[in-house]
Amino acid sequence: VEPFRASTMPVIRDLVTELQRSRGVTTVVSSHNLAEIQELCDHVAILDGTGLLYDALARRGSEPPAPPR
């Protein structure tokens, strides 16, 4: 999924959730909104120009991870 406007997030969230449930697909989401990613995803990886900075299971209901230093 490419970056999208906040106003389209509910539609995207519903679509991705339905595809995951009905077809068992894996979806790659690129976003700066960690709260939305945490809501939508089971697994989170944060990358920058040098590589992998963070890799973990998403924890629903908890605070998003602190940015790397």
Coordinates of C-alpha atoms in Angstrom, one line a residue:
V1 CA 0.0 0.0 0.0
E2 CA 1.4 3.4 -0.9
P3 CA 1.2 6.4 1.4
F4 CA -2.4 7.8 1.5
R5 CA -4.4 10.6 3.0
A6 CA -5.8 10.3 6.5
S7 CA -9.3 10.7 5.1
T8 CA -8.9 7.4 3.1
M9 CA -7.4 5.5 6.1
P10 CA -10.7 3.8 7.2
V11 CA -11.3 2.5 3.6
I12 CA -7.7 1.2 3.3
R13 CA -7.9 -0.4 6.8
D14 CA -11.1 -2.2 5.9
L15 CA -9.7 -3.4 2.6
V16 CA -6.5 -4.7 4.0
T17 CA -8.2 -6.3 7.0
E18 CA -10.7 -8.1 4.7
L19 CA -7.9 -9.3 2.3
Q20 CA -5.9 -10.6 5.3
R21 CA -8.9 -12.4 6.7
S22 CA -10.4 -13.8 3.5
R23 CA -7.2 -14.7 1.6
G24 CA -4.5 -14.8 4.1
V25 CA -2.4 -12.3 2.2
T26 CA 0.6 -10.4 3.4
T27 CA 0.5 -6.6 2.9
V28 CA 3.3 -4.1 2.9
V29 CA 2.4 -0.7 4.2
S30 CA 4.6 2.3 4.0
S31 CA 3.6 5.1 6.4
H32 CA 4.9 7.6 8.9
N33 CA 1.9 7.1 11.1
L34 CA 3.0 4.5 13.6
A35 CA -0.3 4.4 15.5
E36 CA -2.2 3.5 12.3
I37 CA 0.5 0.9 11.4
Q38 CA 0.2 -0.6 14.8
E39 CA -3.6 -0.8 14.5
L40 CA -3.3 -2.4 11.0
C41 CA -0.3 -4.7 11.1
D42 CA 0.8 -7.8 13.0
H43 CA 4.5 -7.2 12.4
V44 CA 6.4 -3.9 12.1
A45 CA 9.8 -3.2 10.6
I46 CA 11.3 0.3 10.5
L47 CA 13.9 1.0 7.8
D48 CA 16.2 3.9 7.0
G49 CA 18.9 4.5 4.4
T50 CA 21.3 2.3 6.3
G51 CA 19.0 -0.7 6.8
L52 CA 16.8 -2.2 9.5
L53 CA 16.3 -0.1 12.6
Y54 CA 13.4 -1.9 14.3
D55 CA 11.8 -5.3 13.8
A56 CA 9.1 -6.7 16.1
L57 CA 5.5 -7.9 16.5
A58 CA 3.0 -5.0 16.7
R59 CA 1.5 -4.7 20.2
R60 CA -2.0 -3.5 19.9
G61 CA -3.1 -1.1 22.7
S62 CA 0.4 -0.1 23.6
E63 CA 2.4 3.0 22.7
P64 CA 4.2 2.9 19.3
P65 CA 8.0 2.3 19.6
A66 CA 10.2 5.2 20.4
P67 CA 12.1 6.5 17.3
P68 CA 15.7 5.2 17.0
R69 CA 18.5 7.4 18.2

